mmCIF file of C-alpha atoms in Angstrom:
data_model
loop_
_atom_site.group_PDB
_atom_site.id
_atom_site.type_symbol
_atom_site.label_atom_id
_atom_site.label_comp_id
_atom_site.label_asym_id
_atom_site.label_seq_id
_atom_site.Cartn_x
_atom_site.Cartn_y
_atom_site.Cartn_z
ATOM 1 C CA UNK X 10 71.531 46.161 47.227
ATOM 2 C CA UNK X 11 73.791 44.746 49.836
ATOM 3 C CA UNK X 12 76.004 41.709 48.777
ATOM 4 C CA UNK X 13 75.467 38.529 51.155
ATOM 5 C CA UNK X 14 77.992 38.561 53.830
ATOM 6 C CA UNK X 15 79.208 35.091 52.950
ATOM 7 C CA UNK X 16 80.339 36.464 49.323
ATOM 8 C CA UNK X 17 82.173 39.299 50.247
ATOM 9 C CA UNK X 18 83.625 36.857 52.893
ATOM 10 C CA UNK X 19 84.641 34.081 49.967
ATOM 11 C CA UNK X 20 85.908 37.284 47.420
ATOM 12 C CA UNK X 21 88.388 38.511 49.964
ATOM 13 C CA UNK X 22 89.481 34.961 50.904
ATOM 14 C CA UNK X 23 89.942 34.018 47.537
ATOM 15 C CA UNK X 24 92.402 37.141 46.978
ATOM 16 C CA UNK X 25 94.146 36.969 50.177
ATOM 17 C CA UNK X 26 93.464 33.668 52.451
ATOM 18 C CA UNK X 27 95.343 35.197 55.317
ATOM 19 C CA UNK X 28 93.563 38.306 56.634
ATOM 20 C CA UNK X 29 89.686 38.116 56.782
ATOM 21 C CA UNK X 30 89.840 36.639 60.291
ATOM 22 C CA UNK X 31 91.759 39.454 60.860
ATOM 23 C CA UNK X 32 89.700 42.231 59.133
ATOM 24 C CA UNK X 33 86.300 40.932 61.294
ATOM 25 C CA UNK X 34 87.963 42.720 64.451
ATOM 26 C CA UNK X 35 88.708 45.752 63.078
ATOM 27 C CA UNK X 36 86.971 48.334 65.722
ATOM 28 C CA UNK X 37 85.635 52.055 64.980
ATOM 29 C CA UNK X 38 86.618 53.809 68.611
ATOM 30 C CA UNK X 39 86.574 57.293 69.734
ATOM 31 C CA UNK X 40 82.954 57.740 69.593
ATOM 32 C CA UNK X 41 81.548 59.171 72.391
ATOM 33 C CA UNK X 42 79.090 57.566 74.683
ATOM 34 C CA UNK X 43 75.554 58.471 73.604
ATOM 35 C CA UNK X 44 76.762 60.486 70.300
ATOM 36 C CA UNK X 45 74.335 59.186 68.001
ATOM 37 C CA UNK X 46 71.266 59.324 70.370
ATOM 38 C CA UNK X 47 72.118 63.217 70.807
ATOM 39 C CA UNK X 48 72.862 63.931 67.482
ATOM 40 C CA UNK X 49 69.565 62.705 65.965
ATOM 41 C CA UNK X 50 68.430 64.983 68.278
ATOM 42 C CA UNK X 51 70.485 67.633 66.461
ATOM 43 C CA UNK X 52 69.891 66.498 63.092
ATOM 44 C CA UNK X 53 66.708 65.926 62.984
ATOM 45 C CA UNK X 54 66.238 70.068 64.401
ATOM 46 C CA UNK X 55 67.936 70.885 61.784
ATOM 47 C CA UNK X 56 66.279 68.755 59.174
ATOM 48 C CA UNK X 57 62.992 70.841 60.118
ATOM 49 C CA UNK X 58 65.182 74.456 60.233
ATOM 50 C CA UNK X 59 66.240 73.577 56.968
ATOM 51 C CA UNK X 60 62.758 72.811 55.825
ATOM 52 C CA UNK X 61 61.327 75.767 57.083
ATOM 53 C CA UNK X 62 63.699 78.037 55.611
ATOM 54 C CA UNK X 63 62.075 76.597 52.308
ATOM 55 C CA UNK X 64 58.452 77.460 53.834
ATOM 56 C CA UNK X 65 59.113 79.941 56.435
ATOM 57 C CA UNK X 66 55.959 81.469 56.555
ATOM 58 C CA UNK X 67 53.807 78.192 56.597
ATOM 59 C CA UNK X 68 53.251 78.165 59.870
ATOM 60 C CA UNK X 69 53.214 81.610 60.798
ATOM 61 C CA UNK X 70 49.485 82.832 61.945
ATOM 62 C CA UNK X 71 47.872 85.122 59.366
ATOM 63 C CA UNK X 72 48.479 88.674 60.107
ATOM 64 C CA UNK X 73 50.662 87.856 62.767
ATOM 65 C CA UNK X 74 53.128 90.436 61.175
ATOM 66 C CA UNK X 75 50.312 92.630 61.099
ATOM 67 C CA UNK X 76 50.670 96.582 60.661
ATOM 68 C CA UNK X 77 54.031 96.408 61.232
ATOM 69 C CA UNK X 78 55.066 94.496 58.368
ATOM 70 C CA UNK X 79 52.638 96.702 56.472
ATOM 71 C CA UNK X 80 54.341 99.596 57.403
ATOM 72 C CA UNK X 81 57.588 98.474 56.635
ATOM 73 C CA UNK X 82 56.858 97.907 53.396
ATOM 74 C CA UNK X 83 54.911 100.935 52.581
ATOM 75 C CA UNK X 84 58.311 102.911 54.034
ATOM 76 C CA UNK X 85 60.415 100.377 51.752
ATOM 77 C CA UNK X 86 58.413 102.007 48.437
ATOM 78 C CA UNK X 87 58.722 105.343 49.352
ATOM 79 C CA UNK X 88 62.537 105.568 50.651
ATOM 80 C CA UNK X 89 65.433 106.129 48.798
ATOM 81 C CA UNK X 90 67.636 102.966 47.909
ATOM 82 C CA UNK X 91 70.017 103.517 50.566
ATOM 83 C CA UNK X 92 67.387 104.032 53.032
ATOM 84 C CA UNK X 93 66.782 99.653 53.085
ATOM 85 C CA UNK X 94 70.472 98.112 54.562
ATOM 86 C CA UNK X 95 69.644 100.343 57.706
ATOM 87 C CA UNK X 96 66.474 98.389 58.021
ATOM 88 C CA UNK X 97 68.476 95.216 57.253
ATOM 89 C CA UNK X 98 71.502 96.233 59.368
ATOM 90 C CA UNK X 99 69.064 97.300 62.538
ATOM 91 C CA UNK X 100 67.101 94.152 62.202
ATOM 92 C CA UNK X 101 70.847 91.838 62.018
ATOM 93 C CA UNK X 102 71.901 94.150 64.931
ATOM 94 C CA UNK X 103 68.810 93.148 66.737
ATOM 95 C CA UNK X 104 68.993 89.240 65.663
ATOM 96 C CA UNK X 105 72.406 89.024 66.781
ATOM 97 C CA UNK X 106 71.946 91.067 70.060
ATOM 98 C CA UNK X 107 68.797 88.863 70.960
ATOM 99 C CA UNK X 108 70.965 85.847 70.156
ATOM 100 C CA UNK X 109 73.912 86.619 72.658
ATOM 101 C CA UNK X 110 71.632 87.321 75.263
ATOM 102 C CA UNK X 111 69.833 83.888 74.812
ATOM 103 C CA UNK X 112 73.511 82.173 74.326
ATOM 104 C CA UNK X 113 75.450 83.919 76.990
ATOM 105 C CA UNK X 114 77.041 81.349 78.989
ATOM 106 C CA UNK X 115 75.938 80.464 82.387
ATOM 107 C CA UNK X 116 77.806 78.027 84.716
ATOM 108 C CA UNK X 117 74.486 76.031 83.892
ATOM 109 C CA UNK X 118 74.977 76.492 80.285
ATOM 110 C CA UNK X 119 79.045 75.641 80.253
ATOM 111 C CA UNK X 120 77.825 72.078 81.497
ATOM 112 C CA UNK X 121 75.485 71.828 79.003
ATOM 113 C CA UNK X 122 76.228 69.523 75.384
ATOM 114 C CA UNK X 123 76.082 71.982 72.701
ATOM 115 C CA UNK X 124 73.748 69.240 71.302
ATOM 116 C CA UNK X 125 71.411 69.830 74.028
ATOM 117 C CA UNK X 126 71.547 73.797 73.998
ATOM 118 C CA UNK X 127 70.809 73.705 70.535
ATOM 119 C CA UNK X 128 67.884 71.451 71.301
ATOM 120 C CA UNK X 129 66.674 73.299 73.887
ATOM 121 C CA UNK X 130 66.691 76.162 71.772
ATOM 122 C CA UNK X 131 64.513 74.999 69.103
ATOM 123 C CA UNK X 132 61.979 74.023 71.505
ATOM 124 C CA UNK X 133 61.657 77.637 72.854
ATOM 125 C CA UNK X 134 62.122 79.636 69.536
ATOM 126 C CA UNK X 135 61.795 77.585 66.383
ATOM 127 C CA UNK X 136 59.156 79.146 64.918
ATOM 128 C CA UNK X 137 61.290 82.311 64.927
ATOM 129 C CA UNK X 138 64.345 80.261 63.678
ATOM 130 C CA UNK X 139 66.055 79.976 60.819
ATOM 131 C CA UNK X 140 69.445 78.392 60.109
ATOM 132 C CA UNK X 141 71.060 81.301 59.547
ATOM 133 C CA UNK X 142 70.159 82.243 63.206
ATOM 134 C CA UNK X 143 72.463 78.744 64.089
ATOM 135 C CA UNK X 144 75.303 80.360 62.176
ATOM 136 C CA UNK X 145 75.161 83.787 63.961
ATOM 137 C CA UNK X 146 74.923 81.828 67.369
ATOM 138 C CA UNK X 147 77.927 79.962 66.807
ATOM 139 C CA UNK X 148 76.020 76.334 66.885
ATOM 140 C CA UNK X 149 76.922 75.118 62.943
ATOM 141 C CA UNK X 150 79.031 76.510 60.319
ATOM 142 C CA UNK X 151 77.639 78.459 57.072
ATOM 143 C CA UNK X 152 79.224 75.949 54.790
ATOM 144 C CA UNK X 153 76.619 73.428 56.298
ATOM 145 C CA UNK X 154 73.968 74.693 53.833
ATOM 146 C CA UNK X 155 75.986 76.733 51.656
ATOM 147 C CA UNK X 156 73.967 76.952 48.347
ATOM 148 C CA UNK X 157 76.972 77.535 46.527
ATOM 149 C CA UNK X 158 78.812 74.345 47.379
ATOM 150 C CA UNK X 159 75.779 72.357 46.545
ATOM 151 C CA UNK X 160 74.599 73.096 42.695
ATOM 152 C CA UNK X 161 70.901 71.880 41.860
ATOM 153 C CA UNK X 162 72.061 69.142 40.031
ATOM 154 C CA UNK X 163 73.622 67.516 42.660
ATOM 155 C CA UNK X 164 71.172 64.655 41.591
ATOM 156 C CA UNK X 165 73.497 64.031 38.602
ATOM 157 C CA UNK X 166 76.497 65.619 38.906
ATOM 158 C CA UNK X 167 79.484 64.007 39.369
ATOM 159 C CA UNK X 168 81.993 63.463 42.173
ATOM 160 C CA UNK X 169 85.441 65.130 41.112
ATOM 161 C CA UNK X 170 87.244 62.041 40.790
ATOM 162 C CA UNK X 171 90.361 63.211 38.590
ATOM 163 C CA UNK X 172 93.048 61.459 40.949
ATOM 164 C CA UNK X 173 91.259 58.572 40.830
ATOM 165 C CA UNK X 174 93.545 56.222 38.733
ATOM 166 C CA UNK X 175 96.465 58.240 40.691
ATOM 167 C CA UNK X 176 94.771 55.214 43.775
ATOM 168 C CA UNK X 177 93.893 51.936 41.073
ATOM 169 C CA UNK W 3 83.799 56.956 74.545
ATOM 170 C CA UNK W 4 82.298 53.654 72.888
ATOM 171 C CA UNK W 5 83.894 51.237 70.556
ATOM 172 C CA UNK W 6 81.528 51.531 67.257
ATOM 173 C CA UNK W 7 80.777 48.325 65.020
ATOM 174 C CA UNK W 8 81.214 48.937 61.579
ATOM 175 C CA UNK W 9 78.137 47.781 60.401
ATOM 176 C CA UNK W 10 74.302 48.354 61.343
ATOM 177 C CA UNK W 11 71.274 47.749 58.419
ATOM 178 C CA UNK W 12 68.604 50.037 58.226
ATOM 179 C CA UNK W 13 64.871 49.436 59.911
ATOM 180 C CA UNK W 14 62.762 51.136 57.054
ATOM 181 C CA UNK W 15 63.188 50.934 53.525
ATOM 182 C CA UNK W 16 64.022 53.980 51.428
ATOM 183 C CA UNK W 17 60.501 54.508 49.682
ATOM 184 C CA UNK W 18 58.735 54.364 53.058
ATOM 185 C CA UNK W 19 60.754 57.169 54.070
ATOM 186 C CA UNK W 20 60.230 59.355 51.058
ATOM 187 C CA UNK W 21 56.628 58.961 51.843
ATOM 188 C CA UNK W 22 57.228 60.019 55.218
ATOM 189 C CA UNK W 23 58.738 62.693 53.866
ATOM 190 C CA UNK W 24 57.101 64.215 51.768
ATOM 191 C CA UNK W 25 53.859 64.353 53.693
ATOM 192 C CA UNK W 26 53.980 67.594 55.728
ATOM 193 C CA UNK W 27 51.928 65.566 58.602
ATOM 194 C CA UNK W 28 54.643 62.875 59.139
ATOM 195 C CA UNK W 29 58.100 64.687 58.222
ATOM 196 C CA UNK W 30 59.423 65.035 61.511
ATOM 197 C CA UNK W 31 59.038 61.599 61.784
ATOM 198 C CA UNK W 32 60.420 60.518 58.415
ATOM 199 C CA UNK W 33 63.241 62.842 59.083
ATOM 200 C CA UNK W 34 63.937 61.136 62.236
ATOM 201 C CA UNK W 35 63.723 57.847 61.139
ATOM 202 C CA UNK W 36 66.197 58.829 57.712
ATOM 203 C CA UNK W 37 68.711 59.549 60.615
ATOM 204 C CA UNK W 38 68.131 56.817 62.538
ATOM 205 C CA UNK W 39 68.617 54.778 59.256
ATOM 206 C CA UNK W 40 71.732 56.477 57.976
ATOM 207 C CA UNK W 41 72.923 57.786 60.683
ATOM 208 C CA UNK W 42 75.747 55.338 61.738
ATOM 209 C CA UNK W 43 76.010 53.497 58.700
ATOM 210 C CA UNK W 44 77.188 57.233 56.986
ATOM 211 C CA UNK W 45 79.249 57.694 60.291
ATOM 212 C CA UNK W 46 81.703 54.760 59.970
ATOM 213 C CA UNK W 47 81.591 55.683 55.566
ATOM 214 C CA UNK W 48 82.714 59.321 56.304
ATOM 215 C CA UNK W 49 85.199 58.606 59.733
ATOM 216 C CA UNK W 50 86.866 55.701 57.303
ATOM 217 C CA UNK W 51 87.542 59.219 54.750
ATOM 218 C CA UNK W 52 87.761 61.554 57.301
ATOM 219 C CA UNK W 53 90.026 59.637 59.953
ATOM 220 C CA UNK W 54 88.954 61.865 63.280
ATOM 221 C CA UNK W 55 86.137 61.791 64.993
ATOM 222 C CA UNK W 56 85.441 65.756 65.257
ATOM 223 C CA UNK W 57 85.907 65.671 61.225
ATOM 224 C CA UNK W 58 83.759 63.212 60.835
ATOM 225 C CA UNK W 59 80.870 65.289 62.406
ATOM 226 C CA UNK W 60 81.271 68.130 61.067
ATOM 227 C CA UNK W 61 81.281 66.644 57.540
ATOM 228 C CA UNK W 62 78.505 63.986 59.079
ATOM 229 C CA UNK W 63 76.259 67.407 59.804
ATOM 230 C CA UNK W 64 77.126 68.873 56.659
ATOM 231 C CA UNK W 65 76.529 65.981 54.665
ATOM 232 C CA UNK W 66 72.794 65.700 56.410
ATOM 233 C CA UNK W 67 71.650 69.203 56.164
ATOM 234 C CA UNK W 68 71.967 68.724 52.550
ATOM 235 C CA UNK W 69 70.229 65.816 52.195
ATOM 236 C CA UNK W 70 67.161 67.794 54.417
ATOM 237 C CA UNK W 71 67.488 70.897 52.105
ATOM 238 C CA UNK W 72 67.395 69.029 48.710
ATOM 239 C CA UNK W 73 65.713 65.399 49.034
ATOM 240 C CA UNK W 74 62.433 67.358 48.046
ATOM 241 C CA UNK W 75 63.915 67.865 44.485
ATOM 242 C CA UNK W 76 65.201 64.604 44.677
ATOM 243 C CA UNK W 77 63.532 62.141 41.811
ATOM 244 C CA UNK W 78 64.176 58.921 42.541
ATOM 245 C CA UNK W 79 66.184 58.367 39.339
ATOM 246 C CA UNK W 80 68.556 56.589 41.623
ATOM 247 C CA UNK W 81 68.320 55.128 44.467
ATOM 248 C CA UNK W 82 68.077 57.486 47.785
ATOM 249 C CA UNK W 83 70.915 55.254 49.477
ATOM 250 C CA UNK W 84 73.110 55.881 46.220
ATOM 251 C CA UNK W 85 71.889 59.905 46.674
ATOM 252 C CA UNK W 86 72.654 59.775 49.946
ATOM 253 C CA UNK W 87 76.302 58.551 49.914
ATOM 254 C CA UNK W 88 77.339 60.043 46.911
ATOM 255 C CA UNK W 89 76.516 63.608 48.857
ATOM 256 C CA UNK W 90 78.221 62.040 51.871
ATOM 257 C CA UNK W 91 81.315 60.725 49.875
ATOM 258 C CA UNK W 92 81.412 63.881 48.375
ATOM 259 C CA UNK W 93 81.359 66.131 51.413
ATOM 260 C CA UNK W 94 84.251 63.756 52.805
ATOM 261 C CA UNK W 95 86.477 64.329 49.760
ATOM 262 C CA UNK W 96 85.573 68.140 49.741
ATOM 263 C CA UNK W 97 86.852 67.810 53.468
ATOM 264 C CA UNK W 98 90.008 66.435 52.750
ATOM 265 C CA UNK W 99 90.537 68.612 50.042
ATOM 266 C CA UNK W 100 90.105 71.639 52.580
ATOM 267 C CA UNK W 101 92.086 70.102 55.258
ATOM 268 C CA UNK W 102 95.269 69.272 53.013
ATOM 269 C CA UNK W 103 95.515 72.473 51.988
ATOM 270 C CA UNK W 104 94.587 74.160 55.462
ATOM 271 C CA UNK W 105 97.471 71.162 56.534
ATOM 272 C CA UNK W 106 99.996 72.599 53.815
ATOM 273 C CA UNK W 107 99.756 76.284 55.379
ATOM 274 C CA UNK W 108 99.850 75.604 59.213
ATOM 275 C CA UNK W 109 102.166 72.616 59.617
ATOM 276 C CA UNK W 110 103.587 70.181 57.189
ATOM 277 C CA UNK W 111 104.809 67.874 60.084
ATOM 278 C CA UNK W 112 101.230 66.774 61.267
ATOM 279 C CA UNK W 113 100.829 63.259 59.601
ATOM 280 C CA UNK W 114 97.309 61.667 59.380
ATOM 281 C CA UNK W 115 98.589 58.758 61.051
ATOM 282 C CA UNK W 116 99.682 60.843 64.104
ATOM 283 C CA UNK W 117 96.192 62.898 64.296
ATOM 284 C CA UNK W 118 94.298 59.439 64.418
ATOM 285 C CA UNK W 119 96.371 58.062 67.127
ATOM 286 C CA UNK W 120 95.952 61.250 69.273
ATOM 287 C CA UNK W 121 92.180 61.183 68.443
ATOM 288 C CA UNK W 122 92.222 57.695 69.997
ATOM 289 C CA UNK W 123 91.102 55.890 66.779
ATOM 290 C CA UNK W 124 92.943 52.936 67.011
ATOM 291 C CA UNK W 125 92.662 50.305 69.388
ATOM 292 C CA UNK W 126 95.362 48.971 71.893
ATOM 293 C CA UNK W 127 95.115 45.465 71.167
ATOM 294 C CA UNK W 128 97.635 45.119 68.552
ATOM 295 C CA UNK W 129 96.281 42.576 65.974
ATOM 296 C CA UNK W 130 93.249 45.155 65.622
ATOM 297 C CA UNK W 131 95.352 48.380 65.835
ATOM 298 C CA UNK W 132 97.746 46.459 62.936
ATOM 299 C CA UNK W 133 94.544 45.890 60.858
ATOM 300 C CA UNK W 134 93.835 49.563 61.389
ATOM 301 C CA UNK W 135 96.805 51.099 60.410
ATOM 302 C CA UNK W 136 96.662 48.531 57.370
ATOM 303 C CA UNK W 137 93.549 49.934 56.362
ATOM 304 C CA UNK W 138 94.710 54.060 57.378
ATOM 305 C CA UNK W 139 97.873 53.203 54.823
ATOM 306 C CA UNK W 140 95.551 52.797 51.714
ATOM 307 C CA UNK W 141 94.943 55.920 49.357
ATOM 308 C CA UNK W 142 92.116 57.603 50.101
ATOM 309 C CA UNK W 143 89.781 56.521 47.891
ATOM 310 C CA UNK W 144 91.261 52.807 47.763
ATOM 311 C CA UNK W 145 90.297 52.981 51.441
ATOM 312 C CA UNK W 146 86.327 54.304 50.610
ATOM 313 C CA UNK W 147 86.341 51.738 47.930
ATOM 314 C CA UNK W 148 87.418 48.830 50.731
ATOM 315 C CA UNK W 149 85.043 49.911 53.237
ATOM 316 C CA UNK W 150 82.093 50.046 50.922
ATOM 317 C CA UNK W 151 82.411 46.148 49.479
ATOM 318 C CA UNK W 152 83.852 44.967 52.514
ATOM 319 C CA UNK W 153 82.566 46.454 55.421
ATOM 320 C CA UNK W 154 79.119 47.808 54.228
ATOM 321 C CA UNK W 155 79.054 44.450 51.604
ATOM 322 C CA UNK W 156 77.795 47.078 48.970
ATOM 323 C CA UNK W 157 77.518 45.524 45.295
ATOM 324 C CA UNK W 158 79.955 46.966 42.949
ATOM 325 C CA UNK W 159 77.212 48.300 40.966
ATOM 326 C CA UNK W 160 76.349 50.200 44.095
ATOM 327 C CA UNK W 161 80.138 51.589 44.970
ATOM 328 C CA UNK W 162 80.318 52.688 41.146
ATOM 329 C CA UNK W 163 76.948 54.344 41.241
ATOM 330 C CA UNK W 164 78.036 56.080 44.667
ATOM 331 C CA UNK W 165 82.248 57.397 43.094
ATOM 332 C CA UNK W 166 81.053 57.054 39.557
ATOM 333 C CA UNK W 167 83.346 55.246 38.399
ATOM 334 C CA UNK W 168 83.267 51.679 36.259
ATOM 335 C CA UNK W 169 83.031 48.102 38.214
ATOM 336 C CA UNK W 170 86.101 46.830 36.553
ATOM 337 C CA UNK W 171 88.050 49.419 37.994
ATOM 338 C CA UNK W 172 86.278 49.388 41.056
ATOM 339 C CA UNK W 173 87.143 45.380 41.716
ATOM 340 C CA UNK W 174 91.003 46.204 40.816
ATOM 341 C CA UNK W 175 90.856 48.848 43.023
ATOM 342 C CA UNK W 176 89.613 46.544 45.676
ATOM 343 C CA UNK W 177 91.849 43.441 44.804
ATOM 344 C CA UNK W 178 94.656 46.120 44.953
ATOM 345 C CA UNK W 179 93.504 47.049 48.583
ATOM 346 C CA UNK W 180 93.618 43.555 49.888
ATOM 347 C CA UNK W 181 97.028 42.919 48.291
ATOM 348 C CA UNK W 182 98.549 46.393 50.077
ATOM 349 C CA UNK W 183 97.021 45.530 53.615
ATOM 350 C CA UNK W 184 98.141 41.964 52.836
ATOM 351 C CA UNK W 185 101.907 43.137 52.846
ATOM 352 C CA UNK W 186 101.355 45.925 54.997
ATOM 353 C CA UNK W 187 100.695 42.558 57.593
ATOM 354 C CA UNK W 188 103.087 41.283 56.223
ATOM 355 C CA UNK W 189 105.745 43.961 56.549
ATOM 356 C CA UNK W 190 105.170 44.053 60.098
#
């Protein structure tokens, strides 16, 4: 719960009469213009990306993988071990391929705000999207989601604050 | 480029947008609407960290993504503001941490002050730009601790919840911040 303004007003007067006239015009600049309208944007693209890589077949028609996924499967059982990365490494060389043509950079495109291209993006493709598809275009990093930076019990777990009392 | 005030309040409260949420019908709104709620109020917590403006999105869109990919497994236990900035503080510190020791292997001569000059973070009026580099002088955490219970007018319980660390120390960290911008003023 926020504190009322007027308190945290008194509490800093009473430590230090001098400077809360001052600290009122303190100024957060460099933003710029229309930031957080595009980013929402952004985010909230990626809030349903990272959603759907949680549930990514949800959505997907039934059988729309049809035969094909079948048959890749049936192969998978009857190859040898070493047979599968090609499949993987094809399918990669493919994804990334696909994605350079999509990305390559018009004079259109240059103009652009990554923001937007990203946006635009989703709107054509995102139910073939993942975020991993972001990180091979170049549009976030892989720490964004990185599972290993982010334990399940983030809930609980606690902020490394050893050189904390190095700052009381 | 647009001169930010600190602080903005949320429209919707926090269990409204759980609900939102969590029902597969309205998530793209409740998503929405959790940025639209956090959004700039986590902006100004992180850039006060973070001191640039490119830093602080990157660590802004890092700090949201994992909000999207775990608030399902969130259970309310605390409060999803606390949740929230405790994974934003978190990132922020985890960003420094990077940065200082990216910082140590490229260049040793690139002060923090000089980056946040160059990314245009201060103003020119000079009573605001002193308050400013008052503020940049504090320890790192000192600094999260005065933006919180100033700025955002967080409860201590709140700011401890968030670093996890004890009120008492939290309220002598703070009276210690007010005392160092109060001679850094001074000093000037």
């Amino acid at each position: 719960m926020n504190t009322p303004r007027y308190e945290v007003e008194e509490e800093i007067k009473e430590i230090s009469p001098g400077i809360s006239e001052m600290l009122k015009q303190r100024r957060i600049k460099g933003i710029p213009e229309g930031y957080f309208e595009t980013n929402e944007n952004l985010l909230t693209a990626l809030a349903l990306l990272s959603v759907k890589k949680e549930h990514k077949y949800d959505d997907i028609p039934a059988g729309y993988f049809g035969k094909t996924e079948n048959k890749v499967i049936s192969k998978s059982v009857h190859k040898k071990n070493w047979v599968q990365p090609m499949y993987w490494m094809a399918a990669a060389s493919m994804v990334m391929l696909l994605t350079a043509l999509v990305f390559w950079p018009t004079t259109e495109d240059i103009n652009t705000d990554e923001n937007e291209m990203v946006w635009l993006y989703l709107e054509e493709q995102s139910h073939t999207l993942d975020l991993d598809d972001l990180v091979n275009a170049g549009l976030i990093t892989e720490e964004s989601f990185s599972e290993d930076e982010f334990p399940e019990d983030i809930l609980y777990d606690s902020i490394d604050l050893s050189d904390w009392e190095d700052d009381l | 480029m647009t001169t930010q005030i600190l602080q903005t309040k949320p429209s919707i409260d926090d269990r409204s947008l759980l609900a939102l949420i969590r029902n597969v019908q309205t998530r793209e709104e409740g998503f929405r609407l959790l940025i639209r709620a956090y959004q700039v109020r986590l902006y100004n917590h992180v850039r006060t960290i973070v001191g640039s403006h490119d830093d602080t999105d990157d660590v802004l869109q890092n700090t949201f993504v994992k909000i999207f990919r775990n608030i399902e497994k969130f259970e309310e236990k605390s409060s999803l503001f606390t949740w929230i900035y405790r994974i934003a503080t978190r990132e922020s510190l985890n960003h420094l941490q990077s940065r200082k020791s990216h910082l140590s292997i490229e260049s040793d001569l690139i002060s923090p002050v000089s980056e946040k000059h160059a990314d245009g973070y201060f103003d020119e009026e000079t009573a605001v730009n002193r308050i400013n580099e008052a503020i940049e002088s504090l320890p790192e955490k000192q600094k999260m601790v005065f933006h919180l219970r100033y700025y955002e007018a967080l409860s201590y319980q709140d700011i401890a919840d968030i670093t996890e660390t004890s009120v008492g120390a939290l309220k002598a960290s703070y009276h210690h911040a007010v005392k160092k911008i109060e001679s850094f003023l001074r000093e000037q």
